[in-house]
CSV table of C-alpha atoms in Angstrom, one decimal:
chain,number,residue,atom,x,y,z
I,1,GLN,CA,113.2,30.6,260.8
I,2,VAL,CA,114.0,31.5,257.2
I,3,HIS,CA,117.5,32.6,256.3
I,4,LEU,CA,118.8,33.8,253.0
I,5,VAL,CA,122.5,34.5,252.5
I,6,GLU,CA,124.0,35.9,249.3
I,7,SER,CA,127.5,35.3,248.0
I,8,GLY,CA,129.5,35.7,244.9
I,9,GLY,CA,129.7,39.4,244.5
I,10,GLY,CA,132.9,41.1,243.6
I,11,SER,CA,134.6,43.6,241.2
I,12,VAL,CA,134.9,42.8,237.5
I,13,PRO,CA,135.6,44.9,234.4
I,14,ALA,CA,132.9,45.6,231.9
I,15,GLY,CA,132.1,42.6,229.8
I,16,GLY,CA,132.9,40.2,232.6
I,17,SER,CA,130.8,37.7,234.4
I,18,LEU,CA,129.8,36.8,237.9
I,19,ARG,CA,127.6,34.1,239.4
I,20,LEU,CA,125.7,35.1,242.5
I,21,SER,CA,124.3,32.5,244.9
I,22,CYS,CA,121.7,32.7,247.6
I,23,ALA,CA,121.6,29.9,250.2
I,24,VAL,CA,118.1,29.5,251.5
I,25,SER,CA,117.3,27.7,254.8
I,26,GLY,CA,114.1,27.1,256.7
I,27,PHE,CA,111.9,27.8,253.7
I,28,THR,CA,109.6,24.9,253.3
I,29,TYR,CA,106.8,26.2,251.0
I,30,SER,CA,106.0,24.3,247.8
I,31,SER,CA,104.5,27.3,246.0
I,32,TYR,CA,106.6,30.4,246.0
I,33,CYS,CA,108.4,33.1,244.2
I,34,MET,CA,112.1,33.8,244.5
I,35,ALA,CA,113.8,36.9,243.3
I,36,TRP,CA,117.0,38.9,242.8
I,37,PHE,CA,116.8,42.6,243.4
I,38,ARG,CA,119.5,45.3,243.2
I,39,GLN,CA,120.1,48.8,244.4
I,40,ALA,CA,122.6,51.1,242.9
I,41,PRO,CA,124.1,54.0,244.8
I,42,GLY,CA,121.6,56.8,245.1
I,43,LYS,CA,118.9,54.9,243.3
I,44,GLU,CA,115.8,52.9,244.3
I,45,ARG,CA,115.8,49.2,244.7
I,46,GLU,CA,114.7,47.5,241.5
I,47,GLY,CA,113.8,44.0,240.4
I,48,VAL,CA,116.3,42.0,238.3
I,49,ALA,CA,114.9,38.5,237.9
I,50,VAL,CA,112.3,36.2,239.5
I,51,ILE,CA,111.6,32.5,239.4
I,52,SER,CA,108.5,30.7,240.3
I,53,SER,CA,108.3,27.3,242.0
I,54,ASP,CA,107.1,26.0,238.7
I,55,GLY,CA,110.2,27.2,237.0
I,56,SER,CA,108.9,30.1,235.1
I,57,THR,CA,111.1,33.2,235.0
I,58,ARG,CA,110.9,36.9,234.4
I,59,TYR,CA,113.6,39.5,233.8
I,60,ALA,CA,114.0,43.2,233.9
I,61,ASP,CA,114.4,44.5,230.4
I,62,SER,CA,117.8,45.9,231.3
I,63,VAL,CA,119.2,42.4,231.9
I,64,LYS,CA,117.3,40.2,229.4
I,65,GLY,CA,119.7,38.1,227.4
I,66,ARG,CA,122.6,38.7,229.8
I,67,PHE,CA,121.4,37.4,233.2
I,68,THR,CA,119.9,34.0,234.0
I,69,ILE,CA,118.1,33.1,237.2
I,70,SER,CA,118.1,29.5,238.3
I,71,GLU,CA,117.3,27.4,241.4
I,72,ASP,CA,118.9,24.3,242.7
I,73,SER,CA,116.1,22.8,244.7
I,74,VAL,CA,118.3,20.0,246.0
I,75,LYS,CA,120.8,22.3,247.5
I,76,ASN,CA,118.2,25.0,248.3
I,77,THR,CA,120.2,27.6,246.5
I,78,LEU,CA,119.2,30.4,244.1
I,79,HIS,CA,121.6,31.6,241.5
I,80,LEU,CA,122.0,34.5,239.2
I,81,GLN,CA,124.4,34.1,236.3
I,82,MET,CA,125.4,37.6,235.1
I,83,ASN,CA,127.2,37.9,231.8
I,84,SER,CA,128.3,40.9,229.7
I,85,LEU,CA,128.2,43.0,232.8
I,86,LYS,CA,128.0,46.8,232.4
I,87,PRO,CA,129.0,49.6,234.8
I,88,GLU,CA,125.3,50.3,235.3
I,89,ASP,CA,124.9,46.8,236.8
I,90,THR,CA,126.9,48.0,239.8
I,91,GLY,CA,125.0,47.8,243.1
I,92,HIS,CA,124.1,45.7,246.0
I,93,TYR,CA,122.2,42.5,245.0
I,94,TYR,CA,119.6,40.9,247.3
I,95,CYS,CA,117.7,37.7,247.1
I,96,ALA,CA,114.2,37.3,248.4
I,97,ALA,CA,111.6,34.6,248.8
I,98,ASP,CA,107.9,34.8,249.4
I,99,PRO,CA,105.2,32.2,249.3
I,100,LEU,CA,102.3,34.7,249.2
I,101,VAL,CA,103.0,36.9,246.2
I,102,LYS,CA,102.4,34.5,243.4
I,103,ASP,CA,99.3,35.4,241.4
I,104,LEU,CA,96.7,32.7,242.0
I,105,TYR,CA,95.3,32.9,238.5
I,106,SER,CA,98.3,33.5,236.3
I,107,GLY,CA,100.9,31.9,238.4
I,108,ARG,CA,103.2,34.8,237.7
I,109,CYS,CA,105.7,36.2,240.2
I,110,PRO,CA,106.0,39.9,240.5
I,111,ILE,CA,109.3,41.6,239.9
I,112,GLU,CA,108.6,44.7,241.9
I,113,PRO,CA,110.6,44.6,245.2
I,114,GLU,CA,107.9,46.3,247.2
I,115,ARG,CA,105.7,43.2,246.6
I,116,TYR,CA,107.9,41.0,248.6
I,117,GLY,CA,107.6,40.7,252.4
I,118,LEU,CA,110.6,42.0,254.3
I,119,ASP,CA,110.9,38.9,256.5
I,120,TRP,CA,112.6,36.9,253.8
I,121,TRP,CA,115.4,38.9,252.3
I,122,GLY,CA,119.1,38.4,252.4
I,123,LYS,CA,121.5,41.1,253.5
I,124,GLY,CA,123.0,41.5,250.0
I,125,THR,CA,126.2,41.2,248.1
I,126,LEU,CA,128.1,44.0,246.4
I,127,VAL,CA,128.7,43.9,242.6
I,128,THR,CA,131.1,46.5,241.1
I,129,VAL,CA,131.6,46.7,237.4
I,130,SER,CA,134.3,49.0,236.2
I,131,SER,CA,134.4,50.7,232.8
């Protein structure tokens, strides 16, 4: 059974940094997409960053240059380094994994959260950025 558990959330002032982690267990696929999503209060869930099993990454325009997604395949952990945080980055952050969403021709991973199966999501960690 696949489990994803996020950690590292917290409260920081604007301009600060946080490093989120997602411990993944039971996920044994060699070709996959992993992703970070977030949901702000009263807003829809949105994609933040994705990483493919081949190491390629994609970011939402709102976080480009500030956030970095990475994967530690030895420790089976997904990370999201968040720098220069803004109040609008506040929300619950979720990690997800899916071996079926990777485009067979381009190899790209989608960043839209609705593309990822619901079976492989973590329960989220809260990030609060104060102004």
